[in-house]
Amino acid sequence: MRRVAESHAGQLAGMDHQLKSVGSLKEKLKQQMAVKNKTLEEAVAGVNDALRYSVVLDPQDFTAGLRGVLASLDDQGHVRVKLNNLFAKHQPAFKAVNVTMRSPEGALWEIQFHTPDTFRLKEQFHDLYKHSYALQLQGAPLTDQREVQAPAQDAFRLVPSPPECDDIDDWEEENVPALAMKAAAFKSQPNNRKDAAKFRAGVSSTPQV
């Protein structure tokens, strides 16, 4: 993954948090089951960030670099499942482009695209995000969650979007991504039971480095 990022003017960051901790995974599963009424197997199969990477790109290189990285991963057989452009959201407490990928073996993983400023703020507000997530898990009112997130919202409001970033649209699988350098060859849905078993065993596929 480092080689892919660097070939498109990007740098990997936050490698200490590349693998989600067991405690964090447990909290996420609790949240999915309590808030979204999922079964344990549904929650396990939907975990998309047990393995996650952060790619930092300079603003002027951001959009082209993101396209290039995703095209390279397409060539390796990693299928894009979902893209969420948080730069385009109204008053977010976090800015990045989050992309969920599916490995050739069917395991989900996540890549976040940042500018230097957004990655710095992400690290700065790490504890705030954990507090907000805990409130959500407890079923706290949205007003309480927003109050906790307010300092992050104020900080991210001052960070401009990279040039042409607004052209990157949200999408989910079965939509052909408009930002692709070439058409992606989407594969059929994997068996959720296999995904669940892989995550229970702690197995995550890794893109080539």
Backbone as a ProteinNet text record, in pm:
[ID]
protein_1_A
[PRIMARY]
MRRVAESHAGQLAGMDHQLKSVGSLKEKLKQQMAVKNKTLEEAVAGVNDALRYSVVLDPQDFTAGLRGVLASLDDQGHVRVKLNNLFAKHQPAFKAVNVTMRSPEGALWEIQFHTPDTFRLKEQFHDLYKHSYALQLQGAPLTDQREVQAPAQDAFRLVPSPPECDDIDDWEEENVPALAMKAAAFKSQPNNRKDAAKFRAGVSSTPQV
[TERTIARY]
83.2	0	86.6	199.2	288.8	337.7	373.2	423.4	314.5	191.7	80.2	59.5	57.5	36.3	146.8	271	383.8	390	341	342.2	243.1	154.6	56.5	69.5	192.5	226.4	163.9	133.3	75.8	170.6	135.5	212.8	117	156.9	78.6	103.6	-0.5	11.5	-69.4	-34.7	-110.7	-101.5	14.4	28	15.8	33.2	14.5	-129.6	-221.5	-363.5	-416.2	-326.6	-366.7	-467.9	-445.7	-537.1	-623	-752.7	-844.5	-825.2	-822.5	-801.4	-922.9	-900.2	-1009.5	-1117.6	-1075.9	-1172.8	-1257.8	-1194.4	-1268.7	-1364.3	-1319.9	-1408.3	-1530.8	-1509.6	-1621.9	-1721.1	-1668.7	-1756.3	-1835	-1769.6	-1839.2	-1949.7	-1922.4	-2024.5	-2142.2	-2113.8	-2221.1	-2307	-2240.3	-2312.4	-2402.8	-2349.7	-2428.1	-2548.5	-2530.2	-2639.2	-2742.1	-2695.1	-2786.1	-2858.4	-2783.7	-2841	-2908.1	-2849	-2902.1	-2975.4	-2990.1	-3068.3	-3019.6	-2888.3	-2832.2	-2805.2	-2808.4	-2764	-2611.7	-2555.8	-2410.3	-2345.3	-2399.8	-2339.5	-2348.7	-2461.6	-2475	-2374.9	-2357.8	-2264	-2121.1	-2083.5	-1947.4	-1921.9	-2018.4	-2000.8	-1989.5	-2045.8	-2043.8	-1926.5	-1838	-1721	-1630.3	-1606.3	-1528.4	-1394.6	-1362.3	-1239.8	-1153.7	-1165.7	-1072.5	-929.8	-916.8	-790.9	-816.5	-739.9	-764.7	-632.3	-629.4	-512.7	-554	-460.7	-479	-373.3	-417.8	-327.8	-338.3	-225.5	-221.7	-168.1	-243.7	-208.7	-212.6	-119.5	-125.6	-252.8	-313.8	-440.1	-436.4	-327.1	-320.4	-314	-267	-255.5	-368.1	-458.6	-551.7	-641.3	-714.4	-813.6	-748.5	-643	-572.7	-507.6	-450.6	-387.5	-487.5	-603.9	-708.7	-750.4	-773.1	-811.4	-704.5	-578.3	-469.3	-456.7	-468.1	-459	-571.3	-693.9	-805.5	-791.2	-740.2	-718.9	-614.1	-507.2	-403.7	-460	-545.2	-606.6	-704.2	-774.5	-858.7	-775.4	-657.9	-570.9	-526.8	-519.8	-481.7	-599.7	-719	-836.3	-917.5	-885.8	-964.5	-1083.2	-1202.8	-1325.6	-1377.6	-1410.2	-1466.9	-1612.9	-1646.5	-1779.7	-1860	-1794.1	-1864.5	-1765.7	-1810	-1729	-1812.7	-1753.3	-1820.8	-1729.6	-1769	-1689.8	-1735.5	-1665.1	-1704.2	-1665.6	-1581.3	-1552.5	-1678.5	-1770.8	-1890.7	-2007.3	-1989.4	-2097.8	-2106.9	-2225.4	-2248.9	-2198.8	-2103.8	-2048.5	-2009.8	-1925	-1883.5	-1784.4	-1780.8	-1681.6	-1557.2	-1551.5	-1441.1	-1443.7	-1328.8	-1321.4	-1218.7	-1261.3	-1176.5	-1265.2	-1205.9	-1283.6	-1261	-1366.6	-1358.5	-1404.6	-1324.1	-1357.6	-1349.4	-1458.6	-1458	-1423.1	-1327.2	-1281.5	-1313.2	-1323.2	-1332.3	-1213.2	-1137.8	-1019.1	-1059.6	-964.7	-997.4	-1053.2	-1016.8	-1067.2	-1201.9	-1251.2	-1383.1	-1385	-1268.4	-1263.6	-1276.6	-1352.8	-1368.8	-1255.7	-1211.7	-1113.5	-1137.6	-1073.4	-1103.1	-976.8	-993.6	-886.4	-945.5	-875.6	-916.6	-816.4	-867.3	-783	-791.4	-675.1	-665.9	-572.5	-589.9	-485.7	-404.2	-287.6	-212.1	-293.8	-373.9	-453	-562.3	-632.5	-741.2	-686.9	-571.6	-515.4	-470.3	-410.2	-366.9	-486.2	-597	-715.4	-778.6	-775.6	-826.2	-752.3	-620	-540.2	-568	-582.2	-605.1	-735.7	-838.6	-971.3	-1004.2	-903	-925	-1009.7	-974.4	-1049.2	-1191.6	-1208.6	-1342.4	-1431.9	-1377.2	-1455.5	-1495.3	-1403.3	-1433.9	-1546	-1541.9	-1646.2	-1781.1	-1782.4	-1905.6	-1961.6	-1871.8	-1913.8	-1974	-1914.4	-1966.2	-2106.1	-2127.9	-2260.4	-2362.6	-2322.6	-2412.6	-2448.6	-2349.3	-2372.1	-2467.9	-2461.1	-2548.1	-2688.4	-2709.6	-2839.6	-2863.5	-2755.5	-2768	-2835.7	-2904.9	-2968.6	-2866.5	-2912.2	-2823.9	-2767.9	-2845.4	-2796.5	-2671.5	-2668.4	-2550.2	-2430.9	-2454.6	-2346.2	-2290.4	-2379.3	-2335.1	-2257.9	-2297.8	-2225.5	-2081.4	-2062.7	-1928.1	-1847.7	-1912.8	-1844.3	-1815.2	-1873.1	-1864.8	-1721.6	-1625.4	-1488.6	-1429.3	-1457.8	-1407.4	-1475.5	-1605.3	-1676	-1617.7	-1590.8	-1534.9	-1398.4	-1316.5	-1182.5	-1187.9	-1270.1	-1277.1	-1343.4	-1426.9	-1490.4	-1386.4	-1270.6	-1165.5	-1077.2	-1097.5	-1014.9	-1086.1	-1029.5	-1095.1	-1087.1	-1182	-1177.9	-1068.8	-1001.5	-902.5	-969.2	-894.8	-951.3	-1014.3	-1131.9	-1205.8	-1257.1	-1239.1	-1286.7	-1439.1	-1506.1	-1652.1	-1707.4	-1622.5	-1666.3	-1669.1	-1618.6	-1616.6	-1748.6	-1833.5	-1967.1	-1968.4	-2056.1	-2080.1	-2140.9	-2108.3	-2172.9	-2154.2	-2236.3	-2222.7	-2215.8	-2175.5	-2152	-2273.9	-2245.8	-2337.1	-2355.2	-2298.8	-2289	-2149.6	-2138	-2006.6	-1949.4	-1834.7	-1779.7	-1735.3	-1790.3	-1759.2	-1615.3	-1550.4	-1415.3	-1310.6	-1352.4	-1254.5	-1179.4	-1052.4	-973.2	-1012.8	-1068.9	-1123.6	-1235.1	-1321.3	-1435.2	-1387.4	-1445.9	-1407.9	-1486.2	-1421.6	-1487.5	-1545.9	-1672.2	-1734.1	-1763.7	-1739.7	-1760.9	-1890.4	-1934.5	-2058.4	-2040.3	-2151.1	-2147.8	-2082.9	-1994.8	-1938.2	-2039.5	-2015	-2100.6	-2074.8	-2179.1	-2160.6	-2109.6	-2146.3	-2099.5	-1948.3	-1893.5	-1748.8	-1680.8	-1737.6	-1680.3	-1682.7	-1794.9	-1806.4	-1702	-1684.5	-1585.7	-1445.9	-1415.5	-1282	-1256.3	-1353.6	-1330.8	-1327	-1404	-1395.7	-1256.7	-1197.6	-1064.1	-954.7	-994.3	-896.4	-820.5	-880.8	-811.7	-855.1	-759	-787	-688.5	-738.3	-648.8	-583.9	-462.2	-385.2	-348.5	-368.4	-324.1	-173.7	-125.2	18.5	88.8	207.1	281.7	389.8
-120.3	0	125.3	119.3	235.3	269.4	165.5	188.9	248	198.4	252.1	399.5	433.6	573	662.9	621	704.9	721.6	623.9	635.5	739.5	785.8	888.7	1011.2	1040.3	1160.7	1161.2	1044.1	1035.5	971.1	982.4	921	848.4	728.6	661.9	729.3	738.7	800.1	718.2	732.8	666.1	515.1	462	317.2	244.8	317.1	255	210.4	270.2	238.1	164	98.8	28.6	-82.1	-154.7	-261.3	-214.1	-226.3	-185.9	-279	-222.9	-304	-392.1	-499	-588.9	-512.8	-422.8	-343.9	-256.5	-192.5	-106.9	-188.3	-307	-393.3	-434.6	-468.1	-506.4	-391.3	-269	-152.7	-128.7	-148	-126.9	-230	-354.8	-458.2	-429	-382.8	-345.7	-234.4	-134.9	-21.6	-67.4	-152.6	-200.6	-282.7	-359.8	-443.8	-363.3	-267.1	-191	-80.8	-5.3	111.3	73.7	-20.2	-55.2	-188.8	-249.8	-373.1	-486	-498.4	-606.1	-728	-846.2	-965.8	-962	-1050	-1054	-1084.8	-1181.5	-1218.4	-1103.4	-1032.6	-917.6	-809.2	-786.3	-683.4	-719.8	-846	-889.9	-878.5	-922.5	-918.9	-776.5	-679.3	-540.9	-459.3	-517.3	-442.9	-412.6	-283.5	-246.1	-181.9	-169.1	-96.3	-169	-303.4	-378.1	-355.8	-343.1	-303	-170.8	-66.7	64.4	136.7	214.5	294.2	440.4	529.9	673	716.8	774.3	828.2	980	1047	1193	1247.4	1340	1401.4	1552.8	1622.2	1767.9	1811.3	1922.8	1964.4	1971.6	2024	2037.9	1902.7	1800.4	1666.3	1574	1624.1	1536.5	1456.6	1524	1454.9	1360.8	1407	1320.1	1202.9	1228.5	1121.8	1017.1	1062.3	968.7	880.4	941.7	863.8	761.6	805.7	716.4	598.3	623.6	515.2	414.4	462.6	370.7	290.9	353.3	280.2	170.7	200.5	99.5	-17.6	12.6	-94.7	-175.9	-109.8	-183	-286.4	-244.2	-333.5	-454.5	-438.6	-549.1	-639.6	-602.7	-685.4	-644.6	-528.9	-477.8	-398.8	-435	-376.6	-268.3	-153.9	-45.5	-74	-64.6	-98	28	126.2	248.2	363.1	482	603.5	710.2	777.1	883.8	1005.5	1110.8	1233.6	1330.2	1328.7	1412.9	1558.6	1588.1	1727.9	1798.5	1723.3	1781.9	1791.8	1744.8	1747	1883.1	1911.1	2037.3	2029	2111.9	2122.3	1986.3	1910.9	1782.2	1800.6	1703.1	1702.4	1625.1	1588.3	1508.9	1526.9	1552	1565.5	1468.3	1395.7	1302.8	1243.5	1165.6	1080.3	937.3	873.5	736.8	639.1	537.8	438.5	298.8	224.2	83.7	-1.2	-92.8	-180.8	-326	-409.8	-554.5	-620	-697.5	-764.1	-876.3	-927.8	-1040.7	-1161.2	-1174.5	-1286	-1257.2	-1134.2	-1101	-1026.2	-993.5	-921	-770.9	-703.2	-558.3	-487.2	-374.8	-290.7	-146.8	-52.1	89.7	168.8	269.2	364.6	504.5	591.3	730.7	819.4	912.5	1008.5	1143	1194.1	1317.6	1417.5	1544.6	1645	1649.8	1714.1	1724.6	1786.9	1888.8	1955	1864.3	1792.7	1708.6	1590.8	1537.3	1427	1477	1595.9	1653.1	1671.6	1722.7	1743.9	1611.1	1513.4	1381.1	1328	1340.2	1294	1378.9	1510	1601.2	1569.6	1532.5	1511.5	1363.2	1279.7	1135.1	1104.1	1163.1	1135.6	1189.6	1302.7	1359.2	1262.6	1203.3	1108.4	986.6	939.8	824.6	858.4	980	1023.6	1030.7	1089.3	1100.9	963.3	871.6	735.8	664.9	686.6	626.2	678.5	808.4	865.5	803.2	784.1	720.8	579.6	506.5	369.6	366.4	470.3	478.7	528.1	567.3	618.7	762	839.2	979.5	1061.7	1169.7	1255.2	1311.9	1338.6	1395.4	1529.7	1604.9	1734.6	1718.7	1614.5	1589.4	1549.7	1466.3	1424.1	1543.5	1629.6	1746.6	1845	1855.7	1944.7	1897.1	1766.9	1710.9	1733.9	1722.7	1734.8	1879	1975.6	2116.2	2166.6	2138.6	2187.1	2134.5	2008.3	1952.3	2018.1	2041.5	2109.8	2248.4	2321.5	2456	2452.3	2353.2	2343.7	2303.3	2205.1	2157.8	2259.5	2346.9	2450.4	2541.3	2554.7	2643	2575.9	2446.2	2372.7	2369.6	2431.4	2431.6	2294.7	2269.5	2145.7	2153.8	2043	2043.4	2076.4	2133	2163.4	2039.7	2058.6	1954.9	1842.2	1854.5	1749.2	1740.2	1852.4	1851.5	1768.2	1735.9	1652.8	1504.2	1468.5	1328.3	1298.9	1222.2	1194.8	1070.6	1072.3	952.2	844.1	720.3	609.6	481	382.1	249	147.1	24.1	-76.3	-93.3	-136.8	-148.4	-15.7	92.5	217.8	225.3	256.9	271.8	404.8	407.5	532	626.2	747.1	842.8	888.9	881.3	933	833.2	711.2	609.2	648.8	612.3	636.5	537.8	425.8	330.6	255.2	191.6	122.4	8.9	1.5	-104.9	-230.9	-344.7	-472.5	-520.5	-487.4	-522.4	-671.4	-729	-871.5	-895.7	-1020.1	-1054.8	-1045.5	-1036.2	-1024	-1147.5	-1131.1	-1246.5	-1303.9	-1424.9	-1487	-1423.1	-1364.8	-1294.7	-1386.6	-1513.4	-1605.9	-1623.1	-1624.3	-1635.1	-1510.8	-1392.6	-1268.9	-1271.1	-1314.7	-1317.9	-1410.6	-1527.2	-1621.4	-1564.2	-1491.9	-1433	-1331	-1246.6	-1144	-1204.4	-1309.2	-1375.1	-1433.7	-1482.8	-1541.7	-1436.6	-1310.2	-1202	-1196.7	-1247.3	-1251.7	-1132.9	-1054	-943.4	-950.2	-937.9	-937.9	-801.6	-798.1	-674.9	-645	-520.5	-486.4	-496.3	-521.6	-534	-404.2	-414.9	-295.9	-266
0	0	0	69	71.6	-69.4	-144.6	-279.7	-369.5	-353.1	-431	-398.8	-269	-229.3	-283.2	-266.7	-308.4	-459.5	-533.4	-679.6	-729.6	-640.6	-677.4	-586.6	-544.1	-466.6	-327.8	-273.7	-140	-41	86.9	194.6	288.6	333.1	436.5	570.4	652	784.5	883.9	1012.1	1116.8	1114.6	1076.7	1064.3	1198.5	1308.7	1440.3	1461.3	1383.6	1398	1275.5	1202.2	1080.5	1109.8	1219.2	1259.1	1376.1	1362	1469	1588.4	1708.1	1828	1855.5	1931.6	1968.1	2044	2134.9	2210.2	2120.4	2021.6	1928.5	1842.5	1800.6	1721.9	1803	1929.8	2015.2	2029.5	2048.2	2061.8	1933.7	1819.4	1692.6	1674	1707.8	1696.4	1789.3	1911.7	2004.9	1945.9	1885.9	1828.2	1714.1	1625.9	1512.6	1558.6	1664	1713.4	1792.3	1873	1958.9	1882.8	1802	1734.6	1603.2	1528.9	1396.9	1395.3	1513.4	1527.7	1437.2	1422.2	1341.4	1428.7	1365.5	1435.4	1444.6	1529.5	1542	1408.2	1336	1207.5	1107.9	1104.4	1015	1052	1182.1	1227.4	1190.8	1212	1179.5	1030.1	948.9	803.9	751.7	824.8	779.5	828.3	909.1	956.5	837.8	813.4	695.1	728.6	858.1	892.1	994.5	1000	1084.9	1035.2	904.2	841.2	771.2	806.9	745.2	722.8	616.6	581.5	568.4	599.9	574.4	474.3	363.6	261.8	266.2	286.5	294	162.6	104.1	-23.8	-9.6	-73.6	-76.4	-148	-106.9	-168.1	-320.7	-377	-522.6	-593.8	-523.6	-582.5	-538.1	-454.9	-384.5	-479.2	-564.8	-646.8	-746.8	-812.8	-907.7	-835.4	-717	-640.9	-595.5	-549.2	-507.9	-624.9	-739.7	-857.9	-894.1	-886.2	-922.2	-828.1	-697.5	-599.2	-621.1	-640.8	-659.6	-788.2	-893.7	-1018.6	-1000.6	-925.3	-899.8	-819.7	-721.8	-643.3	-727.4	-820	-915	-990.1	-1035	-1111.9	-1030.1	-896.8	-808.7	-773.1	-819.3	-792	-671.6	-612.3	-499.5	-554.6	-512	-565.4	-472	-528.1	-448.1	-414.9	-286.6	-238.2	-205.7	-144.7	-102.9	-94	-132	-118.7	-50.6	48.3	122	124.1	53.1	44.8	153.2	266.4	379.5	360.1	260.7	229.1	179.5	121.5	62	159.8	283.5	381.5	451	507.1	576.3	719.8	755.7	890.9	950.6	883	939.6	1053.8	1143.2	1251	1209.1	1081.9	1027.9	877.1	816.5	671.4	615.1	514.2	440.1	331.2	242.9	153.6	200.6	248.7	300.6	193.2	167.6	65.4	126.2	116.6	156.6	35.5	53.8	-53.1	-16.1	-118.9	-97	-164.4	-87	-139.7	-235	-314.1	-402.4	-327.3	-197.9	-117.7	-52.9	-65.3	-12.7	118.3	176.3	303.4	279.1	365.5	355.4	428.8	373.1	440.5	397.7	466.6	444.5	414	329.1	303.3	316.6	392.6	409	336.5	257.2	186.7	258.6	300.4	378.3	311.6	349.6	329.1	458.9	458.8	584.3	697.7	666.6	770.9	826.6	740	791	871.4	831.3	910.1	1047.2	1050.7	1179	1272.2	1219.7	1302.7	1345.1	1257.2	1294.8	1417.1	1415.9	1529.2	1653.7	1633.8	1745.9	1818.4	1743	1801.8	1822.3	1827.9	1843.8	1967.6	2081.6	2205	2198.1	2130.4	2114.1	2035.6	1928.8	1849.7	1933.4	2016.4	2101.4	2199.9	2254.8	2347.7	2276.7	2157.7	2081.4	2045.9	2009.2	1974.1	2095.3	2212.4	2335.3	2366.6	2344.4	2366.4	2272.1	2146.7	2050.4	2095.3	2142.5	2188.7	2307.2	2391.6	2509	2475	2349.1	2309.1	2350.7	2368.2	2409.4	2299.3	2335.7	2235.1	2136.7	2015.1	1913.5	1957.3	2034.6	2081.3	2167.6	2250.1	2333.3	2247.3	2146.7	2058.4	1980.6	1933.1	1856.5	1943.3	2068.7	2159.9	2177.8	2191	2204.3	2076.4	1961.3	1832.8	1792.2	1862.4	1821.2	1800.4	1890.2	1865.5	1735.1	1702.7	1577	1457.5	1467.3	1358.9	1334.1	1441.8	1428.1	1360.1	1396.1	1338.1	1191.4	1158.9	1020.6	928.5	984.4	902.8	837.6	900.5	849.9	744.5	721.7	625.4	490.3	386.7	255.6	188.7	101.1	23.7	-82.2	-112.2	-220.5	-354.1	-448.9	-580.9	-645.3	-703.6	-776	-686.1	-555.7	-465	-464.7	-488.9	-490.7	-605.9	-704.3	-816.6	-781.1	-663.5	-620.7	-549.7	-613.1	-560.4	-471.8	-371.7	-292.2	-381.6	-353.9	-424.4	-345.4	-379.7	-321.4	-433.8	-400.6	-503.7	-592.7	-715.1	-826.8	-897.8	-843.1	-916.3	-976.9	-1103.7	-1164.5	-1119.5	-1050.1	-997.9	-1108	-1108.2	-1213	-1209.1	-1091.3	-1079.8	-1125.6	-1165.1	-1202.3	-1328	-1334.2	-1453.4	-1562.8	-1523.4	-1618.9	-1548.5	-1623.7	-1564.7	-1476.8	-1356.3	-1263.4	-1296.7	-1281.6	-1305.8	-1173.3	-1149.7	-1022.2	-1017.2	-900.3	-880.7	-804.1	-803.7	-735.1	-585.1	-515.3	-369.5	-308	-207.8	-139	-40.8	2.6	102.6	237.9	299.4	426.1	536.2	529	631.8	623.6	502.7	488.7	543.8	513.6	567.7	719.9	776.8	922.3	982.4	919.5	971.8	964.6	856	841.7	950.7	978.6	1079.5	1219.7	1244.9	1374.7	1395.6	1285.9	1295.9	1291.2	1273.4	1268.5	1138.2	1028	900	816.9	767.6	676.9	562.2	440.5	325.8	311.9	263.6	255.8	112.4	64.5	-69.8	-80.1	-200.4	-220.9	-186.3	-123.6	-83.4	-184.3
[MASK]
+++++++++++++++++++++++++++++++++++++++++++++++++++++++++++++++++++++++++++++++++++++++++++++++++++++++++++++++++++++++++++++++++++++++++++++++++++++++++++++++++++++++++++++++++++++++++++++++++++++++++++++++++

